[in-house]
Amino acid sequence: MKKSVPIVDMHCDVLYKMQRDSSLDFIQGPGLDVTMNRLQEGNVALQTFAIFLSEKLGTPRFEHVFRQIEIYNLLTAQESHPLRLRPLRWKEDAQELRTNIGQAGGSIWSLLSLEGVDGLEGNLSYLDLMYKQGVRFIGVTWNYANWAADGILEERNGGFTNKGRELIRRCKEIGLILDVSHLSEAGFWELADTTERSFIASHSNARAVCPHPRNLTDEQIRTIIALNGRMGMTFVPWFVKEQGEVSQTDLLKHIEHVCSLGGANHIMFGSDFDGIHQWIQGLEHPGKYTDLVELLQKHYPETLVRQFMYDNMLTFLCENLGDKP
Ligand SMILES: [Zn+2]
């Protein structure tokens, strides 16, 4: 069988699920969207694992963040699968992946991100610790306000706090890349106006196609493009289509729209697998990425499909990650 196009996925919530239920098996499930078997099945070359603290864990504390890092470390240490889950931390790692992508190999690469800084408890020195532990992307908020900024569902639509502005500066110094999915619009514009650095929206679609607040406006998308950032198309059904059955074809409308704004070089994917309990029909887990590739190949030239599926994001990583010390 011909191997499908490799995939880079910039968001899933496996770590949080495994923190809540330590009996879950990451190799084959059940109970997880993302498993090693399905990553292999879908030809996923790089999966990003978010550290996410839900309200269900109680007051967000750094020990929760650390626990999820420990779970990630266990996953990358596991040797009970033919493929290893290998951490991607440096420019050199991204270059190695980009050079060898598509070749049969013994590993799937993985990245660590933080979804909402709530668990850092306002302590900026934890950012250094996060970086040392391999975290490379920082989502400032989840949907609500925290010590750094407002999330997108806060009605007052506040921007960054003073401490949040310090966080932006500190992330820049350390080399942590910011992620604006979930951030309030005021926060988005404050960041865009004060930074020359590229940032990403790891899992957000286009609001012009589906009017959910978690999706980005055309102005926001144009700004991400202008700053040479990246935008991860996401599989949350109600971010794809307002109502009714949601299909992979509905997702194409978002891709088409971002392309129409000039974003063909900035599209990537952030599935949000394991952060959702409803799925796009036919796109229920990473193993189904091969079907999405086939659909895209009917609509776009092969080079563009490869850009969307992995190369736009790998180029970004090669340009934005730090050198191996
Ligand atoms: Zn999210």
Coordinates of N, CA and C in Angstrom, one line a residue, residues 82-305:
P82 N 6.5 -0.6 18.2 CA 7.5 -0.6 17.2 C 8.1 0.8 16.9
L83 N 7.3 1.8 17.1 CA 7.7 3.2 16.8 C 8.0 3.9 18.2
R84 N 9.0 4.7 18.3 CA 9.1 5.5 19.5 C 8.5 6.9 19.4
L85 N 8.1 7.5 20.5 CA 7.6 8.8 20.5 C 8.8 9.7 20.9
R86 N 9.3 10.5 19.9 CA 10.6 11.2 20.2 C 10.3 12.7 20.4
P87 N 10.8 13.3 21.4 CA 10.6 14.7 21.7 C 11.3 15.6 20.7
L88 N 10.6 16.6 20.2 CA 11.2 17.6 19.2 C 11.3 18.9 20.0
R89 N 12.5 19.3 20.2 CA 12.8 20.5 21.0 C 13.5 21.6 20.3
W90 N 14.4 21.3 19.3 CA 15.3 22.2 18.8 C 15.2 22.3 17.3
K91 N 15.7 23.4 16.8 CA 15.8 23.6 15.3 C 16.4 22.4 14.6
E92 N 17.4 21.8 15.2 CA 18.1 20.7 14.6 C 17.1 19.5 14.4
D93 N 16.3 19.3 15.5 CA 15.3 18.2 15.4 C 14.3 18.5 14.3
A94 N 13.8 19.7 14.1 CA 12.9 20.1 13.1 C 13.5 19.9 11.7
Q95 N 14.8 20.2 11.6 CA 15.5 20.1 10.3 C 15.6 18.6 10.0
E96 N 16.0 17.8 11.0 CA 16.1 16.3 10.8 C 14.8 15.7 10.3
L97 N 13.7 16.1 11.0 CA 12.4 15.6 10.6 C 12.0 16.1 9.2
R98 N 12.3 17.3 8.9 CA 12.0 17.8 7.5 C 12.8 17.1 6.4
T99 N 14.0 16.8 6.7 CA 14.9 16.2 5.8 C 14.4 14.7 5.5
N100 N 14.1 14.0 6.6 CA 13.8 12.6 6.5 C 12.3 12.3 6.4
I101 N 11.5 13.3 6.3 CA 10.0 13.0 6.3 C 9.6 12.1 5.2
G102 N 8.7 11.2 5.6 CA 8.2 10.3 4.5 C 9.0 9.0 4.4
Q103 N 10.2 9.0 5.0 CA 11.0 7.8 4.9 C 10.6 6.9 6.1
A104 N 10.7 5.6 5.9 CA 10.3 4.7 6.9 C 11.3 4.9 8.1
G105 N 10.8 5.1 9.3 CA 11.7 5.4 10.4 C 11.2 4.8 11.6
G106 N 11.9 4.9 12.7 CA 11.6 4.3 13.9 C 10.9 5.2 14.9
S107 N 10.4 6.4 14.5 CA 9.9 7.3 15.5 C 8.8 8.2 14.9
I108 N 7.9 8.6 15.9 CA 7.0 9.7 15.6 C 7.5 10.8 16.5
W109 N 7.6 12.0 16.0 CA 8.1 13.1 16.8 C 6.9 13.7 17.6
S110 N 7.3 14.4 18.7 CA 6.2 15.0 19.6 C 6.7 16.3 20.1
L111 N 5.8 17.2 20.3 CA 6.1 18.5 20.9 C 5.2 18.8 22.1
L112 N 5.7 19.6 23.0 CA 4.9 19.9 24.2 C 4.4 21.4 24.1
S113 N 3.2 21.6 24.5 CA 2.7 23.0 24.6 C 1.9 23.2 25.9
L114 N 1.6 24.4 26.2 CA 0.8 24.7 27.4 C -0.4 25.4 26.9
E115 N -1.6 25.0 27.3 CA -2.9 25.6 26.9 C -3.4 26.4 28.1
G116 N -3.0 27.7 28.2 CA -3.5 28.5 29.4 C -2.4 28.5 30.4
V117 N -2.0 29.7 30.9 CA -0.9 29.8 31.9 C -1.4 29.8 33.3
D118 N -2.7 29.5 33.5 CA -3.3 29.5 34.8 C -2.4 28.7 35.8
G119 N -2.0 27.5 35.4 CA -1.2 26.7 36.3 C 0.2 27.2 36.7
L120 N 0.6 28.2 36.0 CA 1.9 28.8 36.4 C 1.8 29.7 37.6
E121 N 0.6 29.9 38.1 CA 0.3 30.6 39.3 C 0.9 32.0 39.3
G122 N 1.1 32.7 38.2 CA 1.6 34.0 38.1 C 3.1 34.1 38.4
N123 N 3.8 32.9 38.4 CA 5.2 32.9 38.7 C 6.0 32.7 37.4
L124 N 6.6 33.9 36.9 CA 7.3 33.9 35.6 C 8.5 33.0 35.6
S125 N 9.1 32.7 36.8 CA 10.3 31.8 36.7 C 9.9 30.4 36.3
Y126 N 8.6 30.0 36.4 CA 8.2 28.7 35.9 C 8.4 28.6 34.4
L127 N 8.4 29.8 33.7 CA 8.5 29.7 32.3 C 9.9 29.1 31.9
D128 N 10.9 29.4 32.6 CA 12.2 28.8 32.3 C 12.2 27.3 32.5
L129 N 11.5 27.0 33.6 CA 11.4 25.5 33.9 C 10.6 24.8 32.8
M130 N 9.6 25.4 32.3 CA 8.8 24.8 31.3 C 9.7 24.6 30.0
Y131 N 10.5 25.6 29.7 CA 11.3 25.5 28.5 C 12.3 24.4 28.7
K132 N 12.9 24.3 29.9 CA 13.9 23.2 30.2 C 13.2 21.8 30.1
Q133 N 11.9 21.8 30.4 CA 11.2 20.5 30.3 C 10.7 20.2 28.9
G134 N 11.0 21.1 27.9 CA 10.7 20.8 26.5 C 9.4 21.5 26.0
V135 N 8.8 22.3 26.8 CA 7.6 23.1 26.3 C 8.1 24.1 25.4
R136 N 7.4 24.3 24.2 CA 7.9 25.2 23.2 C 6.8 26.2 22.8
F137 N 5.5 25.9 23.1 CA 4.4 26.8 22.7 C 3.6 27.1 24.0
I138 N 3.2 28.4 24.1 CA 2.5 28.8 25.3 C 1.2 29.4 24.8
G139 N 0.0 28.8 25.1 CA -1.3 29.4 24.9 C -1.5 30.3 26.1
V140 N -1.8 31.5 26.0 CA -1.9 32.4 27.1 C -3.1 32.1 28.0
T141 N -4.3 31.9 27.4 CA -5.5 31.6 28.2 C -6.2 30.4 27.6
W142 N -7.1 29.9 28.4 CA -8.2 29.0 27.9 C -9.3 30.0 27.6
N143 N -10.6 29.6 27.8 CA -11.7 30.5 27.4 C -11.9 31.7 28.4
Y144 N -11.4 31.6 29.6 CA -11.7 32.6 30.6 C -10.5 33.4 31.0
A145 N -10.7 34.3 31.9 CA -9.6 35.2 32.4 C -8.7 34.5 33.3
N146 N -7.4 34.8 33.2 CA -6.4 34.3 34.2 C -5.5 35.5 34.5
W147 N -4.4 35.2 35.3 CA -3.6 36.3 35.7 C -2.9 37.0 34.6
A148 N -2.9 36.5 33.4 CA -2.1 37.1 32.3 C -3.0 37.9 31.3
A149 N -4.2 37.3 31.1 CA -5.0 38.0 30.0 C -6.5 37.4 30.1
D150 N -7.3 38.0 29.3 CA -8.7 37.4 29.2 C -8.8 36.4 28.1
G151 N -9.6 35.4 28.3 CA -9.9 34.4 27.3 C -11.1 34.9 26.4
I152 N -11.4 34.2 25.3 CA -12.3 34.7 24.3 C -13.8 34.7 24.8
L153 N -14.1 33.9 25.9 CA -15.5 33.9 26.3 C -15.7 34.9 27.5
E154 N -14.7 35.7 27.9 CA -14.9 36.8 28.9 C -15.7 37.9 28.2
E155 N -16.8 38.2 28.7 CA -17.6 39.3 28.0 C -17.0 40.6 27.9
R156 N -16.2 41.0 29.0 CA -15.6 42.3 29.0 C -14.5 42.5 28.0
N157 N -14.0 41.3 27.4 CA -13.0 41.4 26.3 C -11.8 42.2 26.7
G158 N -11.2 41.9 27.9 CA -10.0 42.6 28.3 C -8.8 42.1 27.6
G159 N -7.7 42.9 27.6 CA -6.4 42.4 27.0 C -5.5 41.8 28.0
F160 N -4.2 42.1 28.0 CA -3.2 41.6 29.0 C -3.2 42.4 30.2
T161 N -2.9 41.7 31.3 CA -2.6 42.4 32.6 C -1.1 42.9 32.5
N162 N -0.7 43.6 33.5 CA 0.8 44.0 33.5 C 1.7 42.8 33.6
K163 N 1.3 41.8 34.4 CA 2.0 40.6 34.5 C 2.0 39.8 33.2
G164 N 0.8 39.9 32.5 CA 0.7 39.2 31.2 C 1.7 39.8 30.2
R165 N 1.8 41.2 30.3 CA 2.8 41.8 29.4 C 4.2 41.4 29.7
E166 N 4.5 41.2 31.0 CA 5.8 40.7 31.3 C 6.0 39.3 30.8
L167 N 4.9 38.5 30.8 CA 5.0 37.1 30.3 C 5.4 37.1 28.8
I168 N 4.8 38.1 28.0 CA 5.1 38.2 26.6 C 6.6 38.4 26.4
R169 N 7.1 39.4 27.2 CA 8.6 39.7 27.1 C 9.4 38.5 27.5
R170 N 9.1 37.9 28.6 CA 9.8 36.7 29.1 C 9.8 35.6 28.1
C171 N 8.7 35.3 27.5 CA 8.6 34.2 26.5 C 9.5 34.5 25.3
K172 N 9.6 35.8 24.9 CA 10.4 36.2 23.8 C 11.9 35.9 24.2
E173 N 12.3 36.3 25.4 CA 13.7 36.1 25.8 C 14.1 34.6 25.9
I174 N 13.1 33.8 26.4 CA 13.4 32.4 26.5 C 13.4 31.7 25.2
G175 N 12.5 32.1 24.3 CA 12.3 31.4 23.0 C 11.0 30.6 23.0
L176 N 10.1 30.9 23.9 CA 8.8 30.2 23.9 C 7.9 31.0 22.9
I177 N 7.2 30.2 22.1 CA 6.3 30.8 21.0 C 4.9 30.9 21.5
L178 N 4.3 32.0 21.3 CA 2.9 32.2 21.8 C 1.9 31.6 20.8
D179 N 0.8 31.2 21.5 CA -0.4 30.6 20.8 C -1.6 31.4 21.1
V180 N -2.3 32.0 20.1 CA -3.4 32.9 20.4 C -4.8 32.2 20.3
S181 N -4.9 30.9 20.1 CA -6.2 30.2 20.1 C -6.7 30.4 21.6
H182 N -8.0 30.7 21.7 CA -8.6 30.9 23.0 C -8.5 32.4 23.6
L183 N -7.5 33.1 23.1 CA -7.2 34.5 23.6 C -8.3 35.4 23.2
S184 N -8.7 36.4 24.1 CA -9.7 37.4 23.7 C -9.2 38.2 22.5
E185 N -10.2 38.9 21.9 CA -9.8 39.7 20.7 C -8.9 40.9 21.1
A186 N -9.2 41.5 22.3 CA -8.4 42.6 22.8 C -7.0 42.1 23.0
G187 N -6.9 40.9 23.6 CA -5.5 40.3 23.9 C -4.8 40.1 22.6
F188 N -5.5 39.6 21.6 CA -4.9 39.3 20.3 C -4.3 40.6 19.7
W189 N -5.1 41.6 19.7 CA -4.6 42.9 19.1 C -3.5 43.5 19.9
E190 N -3.6 43.4 21.2 CA -2.5 43.9 22.0 C -1.2 43.2 21.7
L191 N -1.3 41.9 21.6 CA -0.1 41.1 21.2 C 0.4 41.5 19.8
A192 N -0.5 41.5 18.9 CA -0.1 41.8 17.5 C 0.5 43.2 17.3
D193 N 0.0 44.2 18.1 CA 0.5 45.5 18.0 C 1.9 45.7 18.7
T194 N 2.2 44.8 19.7 CA 3.5 45.0 20.4 C 4.6 44.0 20.0
T195 N 4.3 43.0 19.2 CA 5.3 42.0 18.9 C 5.7 42.1 17.4
E196 N 6.9 41.8 17.1 CA 7.3 41.6 15.7 C 7.5 40.1 15.5
R197 N 7.3 39.3 16.6 CA 7.5 37.9 16.5 C 6.3 37.2 15.9
S198 N 6.6 36.1 15.2 CA 5.5 35.3 14.7 C 4.8 34.6 15.9
F199 N 3.5 34.4 15.8 CA 2.8 33.5 16.7 C 1.9 32.6 16.0
I200 N 1.3 31.6 16.7 CA 0.4 30.7 16.0 C -1.0 30.8 16.6
A201 N -2.0 30.3 15.9 CA -3.2 29.9 16.5 C -3.3 28.4 16.3
S202 N -3.1 27.6 17.3 CA -2.9 26.2 17.1 C -4.2 25.5 16.7
H203 N -5.3 25.9 17.2 CA -6.6 25.2 16.8 C -7.7 26.2 16.8
S204 N -7.9 26.9 15.6 CA -9.0 27.8 15.4 C -9.3 27.8 13.9
N205 N -10.6 28.0 13.5 CA -11.0 28.1 12.1 C -11.4 29.5 11.8
A206 N -12.0 29.7 10.6 CA -12.3 31.0 10.1 C -13.8 31.4 10.5
R207 N -13.9 32.6 11.2 CA -15.2 33.0 11.6 C -16.1 33.4 10.5
A208 N -15.5 33.8 9.3 CA -16.3 34.2 8.2 C -17.1 33.0 7.7
V209 N -16.6 31.8 7.9 CA -17.2 30.6 7.4 C -18.1 30.0 8.5
C210 N -17.7 30.1 9.8 CA -18.5 29.6 10.9 C -18.4 30.6 12.1
P211 N -19.5 31.3 12.4 CA -19.4 32.4 13.3 C -19.3 32.0 14.8
H212 N -18.3 31.2 15.1 CA -18.1 30.8 16.5 C -17.0 31.8 17.1
P213 N -17.1 32.3 18.3 CA -16.1 33.2 18.8 C -14.7 32.6 18.9
R214 N -14.6 31.3 19.0 CA -13.2 30.6 19.0 C -12.6 30.7 17.6
N215 N -13.3 31.0 16.6 CA -12.7 31.2 15.3 C -12.2 32.6 15.1
L216 N -11.3 32.7 14.1 CA -10.6 34.0 13.9 C -11.3 34.8 12.8
T217 N -11.3 36.2 13.0 CA -11.9 37.1 12.0 C -10.9 37.2 10.8
D218 N -11.3 37.7 9.7 CA -10.4 37.8 8.6 C -9.3 38.7 8.9
E219 N -9.6 39.8 9.7 CA -8.5 40.7 10.1 C -7.4 40.0 10.9
Q220 N -7.9 39.2 11.8 CA -6.9 38.4 12.6 C -6.1 37.5 11.7
I221 N -6.8 36.8 10.8 CA -6.1 35.8 9.9 C -5.1 36.6 9.1
R222 N -5.4 37.7 8.5 CA -4.5 38.5 7.7 C -3.3 38.9 8.6
T223 N -3.5 39.2 9.9 CA -2.4 39.6 10.7 C -1.5 38.5 11.0
I224 N -2.0 37.3 11.2 CA -1.2 36.1 11.4 C -0.3 35.9 10.2
I225 N -0.9 36.0 9.0 CA -0.2 35.9 7.7 C 0.9 36.9 7.6
A226 N 0.6 38.2 7.9 CA 1.5 39.3 7.8 C 2.7 39.0 8.7
L227 N 2.5 38.4 9.9 CA 3.6 38.2 10.9 C 4.3 36.8 10.6
N228 N 3.9 36.2 9.5 CA 4.4 34.9 9.1 C 4.2 33.8 10.2
G229 N 3.0 33.9 10.8 CA 2.6 32.9 11.8 C 1.9 31.7 11.1
R230 N 1.3 30.9 11.9 CA 0.6 29.7 11.4 C -0.7 29.5 12.0
M231 N -1.7 28.9 11.3 CA -3.0 28.8 11.8 C -3.5 27.3 11.6
G232 N -3.8 26.7 12.7 CA -4.1 25.3 12.7 C -5.6 25.1 12.5
M233 N -6.0 24.5 11.4 CA -7.4 24.1 11.2 C -7.8 23.1 12.2
T234 N -9.0 23.2 12.8 CA -9.3 22.3 13.9 C -10.6 21.6 13.6
F235 N -10.7 20.4 14.2 CA -11.8 19.5 13.9 C -13.0 19.5 14.9
V236 N -13.0 20.5 15.7 CA -14.2 20.7 16.6 C -15.4 21.0 15.8
P237 N -16.4 20.1 15.8 CA -17.5 20.2 14.8 C -18.2 21.5 14.8
W238 N -18.4 22.1 16.0 CA -19.1 23.4 16.0 C -18.3 24.6 15.7
F239 N -17.0 24.4 15.5 CA -16.1 25.4 14.9 C -16.0 25.3 13.4
V240 N -16.6 24.2 12.9 CA -16.5 24.0 11.4 C -17.8 24.4 10.8
K241 N -18.9 24.1 11.4 CA -20.3 24.4 10.9 C -21.2 24.6 12.0
E242 N -22.1 25.6 11.9 CA -23.0 26.0 12.9 C -23.9 24.8 13.4
Q243 N -24.5 24.1 12.5 CA -25.4 23.0 12.9 C -25.5 22.0 11.8
G244 N -26.1 20.8 12.2 CA -26.3 19.7 11.3 C -25.0 18.8 11.3
E245 N -25.1 17.8 10.5 CA -23.9 16.9 10.4 C -22.7 17.6 9.8
V246 N -21.6 17.4 10.4 CA -20.4 18.0 9.9 C -19.5 17.0 9.2
S247 N -19.1 17.4 7.9 CA -18.3 16.4 7.2 C -16.9 17.0 6.9
Q248 N -16.0 16.2 6.4 CA -14.7 16.7 6.0 C -14.8 17.8 4.9
T249 N -15.8 17.7 4.1 CA -16.0 18.7 3.0 C -16.3 20.1 3.6
D250 N -17.0 20.1 4.8 CA -17.2 21.4 5.4 C -15.9 22.0 5.9
L251 N -15.0 21.2 6.3 CA -13.7 21.7 6.7 C -12.9 22.4 5.6
L252 N -13.1 21.9 4.3 CA -12.5 22.4 3.2 C -12.8 23.9 3.0
K253 N -14.0 24.3 3.4 CA -14.5 25.7 3.2 C -13.6 26.6 4.0
H254 N -13.1 26.2 5.2 CA -12.2 27.0 6.0 C -10.9 27.1 5.3
I255 N -10.4 26.0 4.8 CA -9.1 26.0 4.2 C -9.1 27.0 2.9
E256 N -10.2 26.8 2.2 CA -10.4 27.6 1.0 C -10.4 29.1 1.3
H257 N -11.1 29.4 2.5 CA -11.2 30.8 2.9 C -9.9 31.4 3.3
V258 N -9.2 30.6 4.1 CA -7.8 31.1 4.5 C -6.9 31.3 3.3
C259 N -7.0 30.4 2.3 CA -6.3 30.6 1.1 C -6.7 31.8 0.4
S260 N -8.0 32.1 0.4 CA -8.4 33.3 -0.4 C -7.9 34.6 0.3
L261 N -7.5 34.5 1.6 CA -7.0 35.7 2.3 C -5.4 35.7 2.1
G262 N -4.9 34.8 1.3 CA -3.5 34.7 1.1 C -2.7 33.9 2.0
G263 N -3.4 32.9 2.7 CA -2.8 32.1 3.8 C -2.3 30.7 3.4
A264 N -2.2 30.4 2.1 CA -1.8 29.0 1.7 C -0.5 28.6 2.3
N265 N 0.4 29.5 2.6 CA 1.7 29.1 3.2 C 1.6 29.1 4.7
H266 N 0.4 29.3 5.3 CA 0.3 29.5 6.7 C -0.7 28.5 7.4
I267 N -1.3 27.7 6.6 CA -2.2 26.7 7.1 C -1.5 25.5 7.6
M268 N -2.0 25.0 8.8 CA -1.6 23.7 9.3 C -2.8 23.1 10.0
F269 N -2.6 22.1 10.8 CA -3.7 21.4 11.5 C -3.5 21.3 13.0
G270 N -4.6 21.5 13.7 CA -4.5 21.3 15.2 C -5.9 20.7 15.5
S271 N -5.9 19.3 15.5 CA -7.1 18.6 15.5 C -8.0 18.8 16.8
D272 N -7.4 19.0 17.9 CA -8.1 19.1 19.2 C -8.6 17.7 19.6
F273 N -8.1 16.6 19.0 CA -8.5 15.3 19.5 C -8.3 15.1 21.0
D274 N -9.1 14.4 21.6 CA -9.2 14.2 23.0 C -9.6 15.4 23.8
G275 N -9.8 16.5 23.1 CA -10.4 17.7 23.8 C -11.9 17.8 23.4
I276 N -12.3 16.9 22.5 CA -13.7 16.9 22.1 C -14.4 15.6 22.3
H277 N -15.7 15.7 22.4 CA -16.5 14.5 22.6 C -17.5 14.3 21.5
Q278 N -17.4 15.1 20.4 CA -18.1 14.9 19.2 C -17.1 15.2 18.1
W279 N -17.3 14.5 16.9 CA -16.3 14.5 15.9 C -16.9 14.9 14.6
I280 N -16.0 15.4 13.7 CA -16.4 15.5 12.3 C -16.6 14.1 11.7
Q281 N -17.7 13.9 11.0 CA -18.0 12.6 10.4 C -16.8 12.1 9.6
G282 N -16.3 10.9 9.9 CA -15.1 10.4 9.2 C -13.8 10.9 9.6
L283 N -13.8 11.7 10.7 CA -12.5 12.3 11.1 C -12.5 12.2 12.7
E284 N -12.7 11.0 13.2 CA -12.8 10.7 14.6 C -11.5 10.5 15.4
H285 N -10.5 10.3 14.6 CA -9.2 10.0 15.3 C -8.0 10.2 14.3
P286 N -6.8 10.3 14.7 CA -5.7 10.5 13.8 C -5.5 9.5 12.7
G287 N -6.0 8.3 12.9 CA -6.0 7.3 11.8 C -6.7 7.7 10.5
K288 N -7.7 8.6 10.7 CA -8.5 9.1 9.6 C -7.9 10.2 8.8
Y289 N -6.7 10.7 9.2 CA -6.0 11.7 8.5 C -5.8 11.3 7.0
T290 N -5.6 10.0 6.8 CA -5.3 9.6 5.4 C -6.5 9.9 4.5
D291 N -7.8 9.8 5.0 CA -8.9 10.1 4.2 C -9.0 11.6 3.9
L292 N -8.6 12.5 4.9 CA -8.6 13.9 4.7 C -7.5 14.2 3.6
V293 N -6.4 13.6 3.7 CA -5.4 13.8 2.6 C -6.0 13.5 1.3
E294 N -6.7 12.4 1.1 CA -7.2 12.0 -0.2 C -8.2 13.0 -0.7
L295 N -9.0 13.5 0.2 CA -10.0 14.6 -0.1 C -9.3 15.8 -0.6
L296 N -8.3 16.2 0.1 CA -7.5 17.5 -0.2 C -6.8 17.3 -1.6
Q297 N -6.3 16.1 -1.8 CA -5.6 15.8 -3.1 C -6.6 15.9 -4.3
K298 N -7.9 15.8 -4.1 CA -8.8 16.0 -5.2 C -9.0 17.5 -5.5
H299 N -8.7 18.4 -4.5 CA -9.0 19.8 -4.7 C -7.7 20.7 -4.9
Y300 N -6.6 20.1 -4.4 CA -5.3 21.0 -4.4 C -4.2 20.2 -5.0
P301 N -3.2 20.9 -5.7 CA -2.1 20.2 -6.2 C -1.3 19.6 -5.0
E302 N -0.6 18.5 -5.3 CA 0.2 17.7 -4.3 C 1.1 18.6 -3.5
T303 N 1.8 19.5 -4.1 CA 2.7 20.4 -3.3 C 2.0 21.2 -2.2
L304 N 0.8 21.7 -2.6 CA 0.0 22.4 -1.6 C -0.5 21.6 -0.5
V305 N -1.0 20.4 -0.9 CA -1.4 19.4 0.2 C -0.3 19.2 1.2

